[in-house]
Short mmCIF file of C-alpha atoms and ligand atoms in Angstrom, two decimals:
data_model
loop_
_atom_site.label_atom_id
_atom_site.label_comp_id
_atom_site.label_asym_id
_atom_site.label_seq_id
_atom_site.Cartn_x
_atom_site.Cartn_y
_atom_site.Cartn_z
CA UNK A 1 82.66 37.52 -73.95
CA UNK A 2 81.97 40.08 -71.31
CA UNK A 3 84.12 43.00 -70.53
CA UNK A 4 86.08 42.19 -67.67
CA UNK A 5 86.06 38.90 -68.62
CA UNK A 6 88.62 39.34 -71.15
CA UNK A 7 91.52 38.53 -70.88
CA UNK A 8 93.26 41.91 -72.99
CA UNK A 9 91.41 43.59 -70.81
CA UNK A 10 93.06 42.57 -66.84
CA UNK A 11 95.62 43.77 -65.35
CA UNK A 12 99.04 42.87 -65.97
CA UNK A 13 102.68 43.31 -64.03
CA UNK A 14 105.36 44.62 -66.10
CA UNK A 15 108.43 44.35 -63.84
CA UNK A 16 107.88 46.90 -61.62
CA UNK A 17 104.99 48.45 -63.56
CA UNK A 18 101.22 48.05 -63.45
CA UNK A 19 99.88 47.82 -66.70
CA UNK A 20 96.04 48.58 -66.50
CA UNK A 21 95.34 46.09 -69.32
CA UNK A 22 96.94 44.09 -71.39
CA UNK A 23 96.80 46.17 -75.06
CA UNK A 24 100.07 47.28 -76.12
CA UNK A 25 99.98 49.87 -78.74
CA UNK A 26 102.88 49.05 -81.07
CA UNK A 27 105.61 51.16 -82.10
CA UNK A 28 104.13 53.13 -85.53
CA UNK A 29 106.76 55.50 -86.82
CA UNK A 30 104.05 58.31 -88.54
CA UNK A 31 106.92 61.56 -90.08
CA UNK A 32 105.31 63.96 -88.29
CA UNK A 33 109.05 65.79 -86.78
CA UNK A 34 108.82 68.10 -89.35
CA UNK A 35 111.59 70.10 -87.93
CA UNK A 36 115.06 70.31 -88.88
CA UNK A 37 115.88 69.14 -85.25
CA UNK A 38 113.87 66.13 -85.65
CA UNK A 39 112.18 67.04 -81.90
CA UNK A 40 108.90 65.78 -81.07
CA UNK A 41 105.82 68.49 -81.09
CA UNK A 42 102.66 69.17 -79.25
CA UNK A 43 100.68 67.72 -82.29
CA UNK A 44 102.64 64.20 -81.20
CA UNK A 45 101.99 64.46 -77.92
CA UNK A 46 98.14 65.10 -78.53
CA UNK A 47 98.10 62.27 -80.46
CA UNK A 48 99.98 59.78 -78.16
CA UNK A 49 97.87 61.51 -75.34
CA UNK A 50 94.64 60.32 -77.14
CA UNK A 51 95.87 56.95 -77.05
CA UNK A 52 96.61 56.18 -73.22
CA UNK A 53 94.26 53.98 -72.43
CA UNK A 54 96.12 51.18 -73.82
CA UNK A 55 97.91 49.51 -71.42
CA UNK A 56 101.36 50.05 -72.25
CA UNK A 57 101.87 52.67 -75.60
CA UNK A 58 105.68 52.11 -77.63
CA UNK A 59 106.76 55.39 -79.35
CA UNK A 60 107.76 55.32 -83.06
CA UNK A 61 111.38 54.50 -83.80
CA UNK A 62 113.69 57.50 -82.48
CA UNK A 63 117.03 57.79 -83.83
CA UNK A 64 119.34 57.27 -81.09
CA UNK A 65 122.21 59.54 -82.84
CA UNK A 66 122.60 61.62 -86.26
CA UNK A 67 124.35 58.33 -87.84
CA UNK A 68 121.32 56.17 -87.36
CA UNK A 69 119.10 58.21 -89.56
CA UNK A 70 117.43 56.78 -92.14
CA UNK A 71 114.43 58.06 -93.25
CA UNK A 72 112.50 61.66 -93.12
CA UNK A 73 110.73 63.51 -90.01
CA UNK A 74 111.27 60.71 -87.79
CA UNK A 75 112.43 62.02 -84.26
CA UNK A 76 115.82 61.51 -82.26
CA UNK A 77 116.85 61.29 -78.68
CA UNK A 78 120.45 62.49 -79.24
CA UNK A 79 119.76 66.69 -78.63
CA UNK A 80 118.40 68.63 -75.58
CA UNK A 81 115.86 70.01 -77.35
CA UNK A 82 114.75 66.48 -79.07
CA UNK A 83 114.43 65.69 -74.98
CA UNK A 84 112.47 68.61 -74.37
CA UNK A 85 109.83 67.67 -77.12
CA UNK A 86 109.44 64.31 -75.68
CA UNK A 87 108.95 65.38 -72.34
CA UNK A 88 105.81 66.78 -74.17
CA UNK A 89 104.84 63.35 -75.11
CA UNK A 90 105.58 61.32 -71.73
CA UNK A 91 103.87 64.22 -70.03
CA UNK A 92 101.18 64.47 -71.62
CA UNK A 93 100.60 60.30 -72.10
CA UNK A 94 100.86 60.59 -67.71
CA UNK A 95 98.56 63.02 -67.20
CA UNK A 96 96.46 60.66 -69.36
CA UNK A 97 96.95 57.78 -67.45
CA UNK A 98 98.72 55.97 -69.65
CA UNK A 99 102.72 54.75 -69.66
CA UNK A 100 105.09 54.70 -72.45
CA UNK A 101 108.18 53.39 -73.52
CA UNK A 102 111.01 54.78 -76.48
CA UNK A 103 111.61 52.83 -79.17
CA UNK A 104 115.12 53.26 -79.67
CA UNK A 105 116.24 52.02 -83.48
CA UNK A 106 119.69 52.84 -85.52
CA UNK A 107 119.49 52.12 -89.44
CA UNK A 108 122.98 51.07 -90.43
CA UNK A 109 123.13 50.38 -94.06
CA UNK A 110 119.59 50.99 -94.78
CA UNK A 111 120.71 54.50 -94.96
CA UNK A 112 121.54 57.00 -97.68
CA UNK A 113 124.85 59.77 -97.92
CA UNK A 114 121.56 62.22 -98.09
CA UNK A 115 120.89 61.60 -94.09
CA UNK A 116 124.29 61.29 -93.45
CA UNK A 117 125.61 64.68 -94.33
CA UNK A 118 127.39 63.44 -97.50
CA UNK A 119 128.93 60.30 -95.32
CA UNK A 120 128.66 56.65 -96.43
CA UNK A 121 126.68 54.71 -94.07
CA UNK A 122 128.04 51.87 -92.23
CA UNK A 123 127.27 48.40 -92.25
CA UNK A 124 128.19 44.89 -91.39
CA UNK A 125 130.13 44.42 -93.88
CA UNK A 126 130.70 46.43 -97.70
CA UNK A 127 127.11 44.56 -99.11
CA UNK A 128 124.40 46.23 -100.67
CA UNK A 129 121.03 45.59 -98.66
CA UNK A 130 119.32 46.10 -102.07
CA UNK A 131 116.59 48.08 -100.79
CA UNK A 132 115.47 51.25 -101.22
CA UNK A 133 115.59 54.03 -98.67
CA UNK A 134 113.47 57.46 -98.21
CA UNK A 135 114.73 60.13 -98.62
CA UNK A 136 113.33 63.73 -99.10
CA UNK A 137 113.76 63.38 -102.99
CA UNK A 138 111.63 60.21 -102.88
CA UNK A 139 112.80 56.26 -102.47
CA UNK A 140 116.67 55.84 -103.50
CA UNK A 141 118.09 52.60 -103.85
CA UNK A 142 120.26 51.89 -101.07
CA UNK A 143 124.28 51.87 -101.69
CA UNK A 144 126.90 50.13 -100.87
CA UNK A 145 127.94 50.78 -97.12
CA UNK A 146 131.22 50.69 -95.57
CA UNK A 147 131.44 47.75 -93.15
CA UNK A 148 131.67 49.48 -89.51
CA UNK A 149 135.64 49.46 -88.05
CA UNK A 150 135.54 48.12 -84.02
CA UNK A 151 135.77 52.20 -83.18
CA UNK A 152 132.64 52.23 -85.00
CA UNK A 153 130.81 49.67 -83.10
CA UNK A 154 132.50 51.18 -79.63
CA UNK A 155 130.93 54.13 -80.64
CA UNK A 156 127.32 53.01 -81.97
CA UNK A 157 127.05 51.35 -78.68
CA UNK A 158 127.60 54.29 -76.87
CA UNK A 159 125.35 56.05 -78.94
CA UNK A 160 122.91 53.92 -78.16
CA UNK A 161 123.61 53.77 -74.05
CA UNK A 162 123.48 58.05 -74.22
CA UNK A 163 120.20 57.47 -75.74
CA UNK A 164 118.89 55.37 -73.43
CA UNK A 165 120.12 57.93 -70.64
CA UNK A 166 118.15 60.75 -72.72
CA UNK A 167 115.08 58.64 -72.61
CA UNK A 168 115.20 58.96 -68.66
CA UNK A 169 115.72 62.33 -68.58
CA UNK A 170 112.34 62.69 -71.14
CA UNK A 171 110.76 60.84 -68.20
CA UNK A 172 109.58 57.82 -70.66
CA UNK A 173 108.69 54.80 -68.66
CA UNK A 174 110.85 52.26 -70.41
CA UNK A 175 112.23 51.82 -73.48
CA UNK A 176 112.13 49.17 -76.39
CA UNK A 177 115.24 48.04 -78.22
CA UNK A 178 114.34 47.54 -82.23
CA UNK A 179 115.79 44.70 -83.66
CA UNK A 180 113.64 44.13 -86.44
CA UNK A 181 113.14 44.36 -89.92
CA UNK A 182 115.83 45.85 -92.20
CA UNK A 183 117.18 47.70 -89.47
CA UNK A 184 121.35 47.40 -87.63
CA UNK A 185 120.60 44.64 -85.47
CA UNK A 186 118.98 42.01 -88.36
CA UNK A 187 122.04 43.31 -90.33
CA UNK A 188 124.33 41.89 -87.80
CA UNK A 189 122.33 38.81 -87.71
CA UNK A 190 122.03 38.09 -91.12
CA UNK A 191 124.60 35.90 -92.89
CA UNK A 192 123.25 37.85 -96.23
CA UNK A 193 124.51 40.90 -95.16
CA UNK A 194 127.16 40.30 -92.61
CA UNK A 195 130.45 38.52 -93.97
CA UNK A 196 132.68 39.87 -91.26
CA UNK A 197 135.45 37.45 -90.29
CA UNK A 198 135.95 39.23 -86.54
CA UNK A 199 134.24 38.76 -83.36
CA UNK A 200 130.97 40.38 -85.37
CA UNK A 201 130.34 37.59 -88.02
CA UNK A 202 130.26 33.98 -88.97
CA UNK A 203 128.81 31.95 -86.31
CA UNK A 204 125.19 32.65 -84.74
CA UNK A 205 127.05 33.32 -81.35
CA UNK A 206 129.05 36.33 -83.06
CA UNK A 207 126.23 37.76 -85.27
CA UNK A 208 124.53 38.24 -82.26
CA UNK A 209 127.22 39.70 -80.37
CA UNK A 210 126.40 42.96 -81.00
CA UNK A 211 122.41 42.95 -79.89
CA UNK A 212 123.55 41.74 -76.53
CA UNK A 213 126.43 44.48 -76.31
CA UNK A 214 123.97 47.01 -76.74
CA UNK A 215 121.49 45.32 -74.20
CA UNK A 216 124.28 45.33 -72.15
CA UNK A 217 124.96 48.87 -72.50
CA UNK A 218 120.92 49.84 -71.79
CA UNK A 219 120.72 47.71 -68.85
CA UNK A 220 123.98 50.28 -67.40
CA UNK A 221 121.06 52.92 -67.28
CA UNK A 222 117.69 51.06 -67.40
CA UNK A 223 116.95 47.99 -64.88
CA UNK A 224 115.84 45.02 -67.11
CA UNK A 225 112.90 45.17 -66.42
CA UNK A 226 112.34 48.33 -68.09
CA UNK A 227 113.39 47.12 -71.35
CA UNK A 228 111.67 45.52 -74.11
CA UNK A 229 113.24 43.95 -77.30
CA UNK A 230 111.30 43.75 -80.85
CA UNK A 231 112.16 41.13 -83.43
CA UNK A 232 110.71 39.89 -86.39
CA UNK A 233 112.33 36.61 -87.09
CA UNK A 234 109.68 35.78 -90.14
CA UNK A 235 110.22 39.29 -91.84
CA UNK A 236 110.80 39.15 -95.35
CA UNK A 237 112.03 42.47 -96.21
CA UNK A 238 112.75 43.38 -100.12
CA UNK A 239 116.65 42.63 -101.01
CA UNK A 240 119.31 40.55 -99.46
CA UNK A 241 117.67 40.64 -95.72
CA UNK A 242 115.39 37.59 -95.84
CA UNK A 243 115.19 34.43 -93.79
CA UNK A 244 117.87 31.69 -94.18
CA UNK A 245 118.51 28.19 -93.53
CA UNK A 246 120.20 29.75 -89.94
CA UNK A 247 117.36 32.13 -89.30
CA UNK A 248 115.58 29.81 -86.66
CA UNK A 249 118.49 28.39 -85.20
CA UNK A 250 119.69 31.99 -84.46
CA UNK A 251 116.60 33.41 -83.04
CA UNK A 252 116.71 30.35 -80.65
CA UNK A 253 120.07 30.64 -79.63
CA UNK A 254 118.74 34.45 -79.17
CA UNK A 255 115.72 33.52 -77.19
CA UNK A 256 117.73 30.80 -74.96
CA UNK A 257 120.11 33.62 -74.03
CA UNK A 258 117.46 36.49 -72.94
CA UNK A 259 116.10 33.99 -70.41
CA UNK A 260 119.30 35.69 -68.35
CA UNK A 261 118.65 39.27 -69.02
CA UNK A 262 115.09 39.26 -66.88
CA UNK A 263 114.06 42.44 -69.71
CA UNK A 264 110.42 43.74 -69.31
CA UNK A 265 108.85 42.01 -72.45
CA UNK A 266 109.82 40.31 -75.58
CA UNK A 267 108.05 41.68 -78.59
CA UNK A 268 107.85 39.10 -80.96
CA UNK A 269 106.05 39.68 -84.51
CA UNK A 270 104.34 37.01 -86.32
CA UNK A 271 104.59 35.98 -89.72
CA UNK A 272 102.50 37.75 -92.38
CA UNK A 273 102.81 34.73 -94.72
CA UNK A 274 102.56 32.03 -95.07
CA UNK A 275 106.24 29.58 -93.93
CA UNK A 276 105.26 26.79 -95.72
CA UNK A 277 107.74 25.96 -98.61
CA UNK A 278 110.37 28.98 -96.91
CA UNK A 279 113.15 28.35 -95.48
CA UNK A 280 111.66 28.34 -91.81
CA UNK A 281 108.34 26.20 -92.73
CA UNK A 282 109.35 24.90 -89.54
CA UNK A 283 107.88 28.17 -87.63
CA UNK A 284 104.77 27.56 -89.68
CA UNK A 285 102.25 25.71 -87.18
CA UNK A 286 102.42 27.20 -83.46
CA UNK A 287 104.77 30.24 -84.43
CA UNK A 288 104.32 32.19 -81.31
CA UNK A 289 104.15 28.78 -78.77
CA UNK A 290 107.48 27.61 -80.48
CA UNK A 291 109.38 30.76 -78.95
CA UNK A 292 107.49 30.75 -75.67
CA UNK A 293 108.83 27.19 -74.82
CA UNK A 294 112.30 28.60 -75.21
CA UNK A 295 111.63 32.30 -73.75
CA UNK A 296 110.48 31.76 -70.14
CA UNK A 297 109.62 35.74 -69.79
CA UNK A 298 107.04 38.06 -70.40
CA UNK A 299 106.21 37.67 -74.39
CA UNK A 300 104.30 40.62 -76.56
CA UNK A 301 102.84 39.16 -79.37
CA UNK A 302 102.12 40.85 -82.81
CA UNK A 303 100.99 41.57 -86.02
CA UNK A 304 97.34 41.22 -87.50
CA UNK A 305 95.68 40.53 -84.17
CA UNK A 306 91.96 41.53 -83.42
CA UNK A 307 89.69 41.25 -80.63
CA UNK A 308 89.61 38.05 -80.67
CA UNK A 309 92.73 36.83 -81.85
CA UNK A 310 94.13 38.64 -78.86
CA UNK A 311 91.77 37.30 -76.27
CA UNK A 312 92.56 33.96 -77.35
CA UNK A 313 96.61 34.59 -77.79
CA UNK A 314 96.42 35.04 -73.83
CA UNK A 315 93.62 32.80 -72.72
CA UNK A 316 95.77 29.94 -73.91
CA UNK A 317 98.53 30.64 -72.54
CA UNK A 318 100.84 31.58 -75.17
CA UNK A 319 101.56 35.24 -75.01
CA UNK A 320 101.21 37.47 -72.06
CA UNK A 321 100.71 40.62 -73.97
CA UNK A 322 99.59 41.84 -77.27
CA UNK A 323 100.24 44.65 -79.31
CA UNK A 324 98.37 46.39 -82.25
CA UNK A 325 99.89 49.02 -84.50
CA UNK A 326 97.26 49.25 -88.08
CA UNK A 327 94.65 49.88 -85.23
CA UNK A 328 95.85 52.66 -82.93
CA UNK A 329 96.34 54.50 -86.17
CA UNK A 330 92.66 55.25 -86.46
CA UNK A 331 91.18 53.64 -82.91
CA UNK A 332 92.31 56.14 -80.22
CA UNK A 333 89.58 54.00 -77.94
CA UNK A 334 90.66 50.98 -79.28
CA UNK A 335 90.77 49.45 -75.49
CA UNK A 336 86.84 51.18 -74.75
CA UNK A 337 86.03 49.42 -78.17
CA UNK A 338 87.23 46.20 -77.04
CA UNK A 339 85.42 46.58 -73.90
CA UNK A 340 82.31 46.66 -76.05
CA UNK A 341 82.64 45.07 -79.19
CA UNK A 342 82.29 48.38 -81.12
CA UNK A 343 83.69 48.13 -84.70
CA UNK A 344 87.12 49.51 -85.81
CA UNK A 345 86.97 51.94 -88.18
CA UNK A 346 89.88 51.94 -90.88
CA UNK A 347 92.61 54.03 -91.34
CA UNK A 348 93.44 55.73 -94.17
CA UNK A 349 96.83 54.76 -95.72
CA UNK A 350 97.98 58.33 -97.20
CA UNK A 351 98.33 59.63 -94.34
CA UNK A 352 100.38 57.19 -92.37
CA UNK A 353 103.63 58.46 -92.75
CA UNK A 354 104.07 62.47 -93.26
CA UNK A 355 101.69 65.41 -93.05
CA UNK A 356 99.86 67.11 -90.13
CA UNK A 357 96.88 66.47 -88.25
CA UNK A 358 95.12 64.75 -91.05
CA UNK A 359 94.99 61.42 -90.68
CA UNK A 360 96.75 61.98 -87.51
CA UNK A 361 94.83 63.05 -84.34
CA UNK A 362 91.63 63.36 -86.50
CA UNK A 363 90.50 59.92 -86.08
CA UNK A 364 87.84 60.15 -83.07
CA UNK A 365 87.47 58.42 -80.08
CA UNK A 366 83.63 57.12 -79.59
CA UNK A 367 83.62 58.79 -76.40
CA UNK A 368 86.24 61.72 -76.79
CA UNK A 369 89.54 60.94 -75.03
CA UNK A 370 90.49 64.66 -73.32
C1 LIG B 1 102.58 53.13 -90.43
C2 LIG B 1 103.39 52.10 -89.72
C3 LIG B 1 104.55 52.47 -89.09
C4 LIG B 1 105.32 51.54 -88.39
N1 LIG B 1 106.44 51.94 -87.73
C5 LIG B 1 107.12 51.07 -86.95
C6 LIG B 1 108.21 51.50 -86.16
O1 LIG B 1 108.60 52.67 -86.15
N2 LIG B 1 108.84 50.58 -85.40
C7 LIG B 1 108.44 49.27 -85.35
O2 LIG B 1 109.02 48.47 -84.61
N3 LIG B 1 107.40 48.83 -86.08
C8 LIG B 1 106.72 49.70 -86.86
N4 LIG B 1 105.63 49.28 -87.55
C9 LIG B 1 105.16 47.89 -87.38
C10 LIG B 1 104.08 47.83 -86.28
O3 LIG B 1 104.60 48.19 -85.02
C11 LIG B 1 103.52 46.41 -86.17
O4 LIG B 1 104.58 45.53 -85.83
C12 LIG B 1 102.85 45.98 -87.47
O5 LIG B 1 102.01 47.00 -87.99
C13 LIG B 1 102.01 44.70 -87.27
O6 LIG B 1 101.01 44.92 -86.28
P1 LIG B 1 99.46 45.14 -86.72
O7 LIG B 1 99.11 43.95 -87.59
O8 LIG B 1 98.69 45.19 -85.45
O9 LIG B 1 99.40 46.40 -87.52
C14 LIG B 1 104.88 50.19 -88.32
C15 LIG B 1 103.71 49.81 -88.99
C16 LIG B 1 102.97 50.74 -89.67
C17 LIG B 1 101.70 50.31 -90.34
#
């Protein structure tokens, strides 16, 4: 296929916002805040910087207060000087060319009392995710959390909208709601891990209650079309957070309901194996086209895509976008070496999360990116 014949490779509208091509670098959380105000550095923005040619870039997750943290050296959005290291970043991705949304993420009980000052952290309800957590004396299994009071949730959503007003003031282009994984969000959907008998659990409608509270509360400060929401309905995590016979029924109802909130994207990840003999086996054949004929908007596609997976994801019709994580990490170029079939080279897997410039802003571009 020919370069401007391809389809990652035209134009796209986002809302509001041209995207020059159609290769969405995915959200990649690398521990490289080594701070103790968890604030984004010059060696970030370099690196994000080197990677603005893709069409649209996501940040890493970003802690949207001190009670979301739940890991090492990943950055926040909740301090002035957190804002002033990421107006590093969206500077220096602009000057670039390039545009870039926040990926805005709060752990809840994937958490340890070691990020939390001491503190218990807060869950759905009092049930242990039976994972472990990272923590800077190594993985920890995860305890039991105390199930969030309504005050709690009040709050957490207003963390999460004061975030969202930092991210404008960093002069980020967007921002991306993470609801995926292990993370708050799949805790409230999850009938594993969420046994509240309020307005918060039981049926699909109230497990989901609180993602569209807090899309609610971003779309006070963002227009919809400047926010994107990640989910990984076929994730399963270690522990308790796994899908269930209500897993596909729920991300449907989820789906179904978005088609109101006009956002900028849905970023939907793929399975990475195989449903068959799962609980959704169902999602097996035509994973991605399933969703689309229930989402009616603009849908990002992930996980394990190449060159050609990509190309044919949007020549057919079923996604609009697609995003690659694994190969921004050592592909800066990685839209130049689409463009001309160049090979990818690999990255190496000790340095993805933690360290310096190893591993980091190292990798280079075939022709250097400034
Ligand atoms: C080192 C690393 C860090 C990641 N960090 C995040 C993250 O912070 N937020 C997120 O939503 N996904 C994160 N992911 C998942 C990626 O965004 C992406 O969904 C996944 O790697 C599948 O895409 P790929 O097959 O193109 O790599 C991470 C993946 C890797 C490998």
């Amino acid at each position: 296929m020919s370069n401007t014949q391809q389809p990652l490779l035209t134009s796209f509208q986002l809302g509001d916002l041209q995207l020059k091509n159609r290769v969405v670098m995915s959200s990649l959380t690398r521990a490289r805040a080594t701070n103790p105000e968890l604030a984004p550095t010059s060696l970030m923005a370099t690196y994000y910087a080197q990677r603005a040619s893709a069409g649209l870039i996501i940040s890493e997750s970003t802690w949207i207060s001190p009670k979301a943290i739940g890991f090492i050296n990943i950055p926040g959005i909740y301090t002035q000087t957190q804002v002033a290291g990421w107006k590093l970043v969206t500077n220096a991705v602009h000057k670039n060319g390039g545009k870039i949304f926040l990926q805005l993420v709060h752990s809840g009980a994937a958490s340890h009392p070691e990020h939390l000052d001491g503190e218990i952290p807060r869950g759905p309800s009092p049930i242990n995710l039976q994972l472990q957590v990272y923590t800077e004396d190594g993985p920890q299994d995860a305890v039991t959390p105390l199930a969030f009071t309504k005050a709690e949730i009040r709050e957490t959503i207003a963390d999460f909208k004061t975030a969202a007003e930092n991210a404008k003031s960093a002069g980020f282009d967007g921002i991306e709601l993470h609801a995926q994984i292990f993370t708050l969000i799949p805790q409230f959907l999850s009938s594993a891990a969420n046994q509240r008998t309020d307005e918060y659990g039981g049926s699909i409608e109230n497990r989901a209650r609180l993602l569209f509270e807090i899309l609610d509360a971003l779309k006070q400060v963002w227009k919809s079309e400047r926010i994107g929401v990640k989910f990984t309905p076929a994730a399963f995590n270690p522990g308790i957070l796994k899908p269930d016979e209500q897993t596909i029924a729920t991300y449907q109802y989820i789906f179904n309901r978005l088609n109101d909130y006009h956002l900028a994207y849905v970023h939907l990840v793929g399975p990475a194996v195989d449903l068959y003999g799962t609980t959704i086996a169902a999602l097996q054949e035509n994973y991605f086209g399933q969703f689309r004929k229930i989402y009616k908007g603009t849908l990002l596609s992930n996980l394990g895509f190449s060159r050609e997976t990509g190309n044919r994801i949007i020549a057919d019709g079923t996604a609009d976008l697609v995003s690659f994580g694994c190969p921004y990490i050592a592909n800066p170029d990685l839209v130049y070496r689409f463009a001309h079939d160049f090979p990818l080279a690999e990255a190496d897997t000790n340095t993805f999360y933690g360290g310096y410039e190893r591993g980091y802003i190292d990798y280079p571009a075939i022709i250097p990116v400034q």
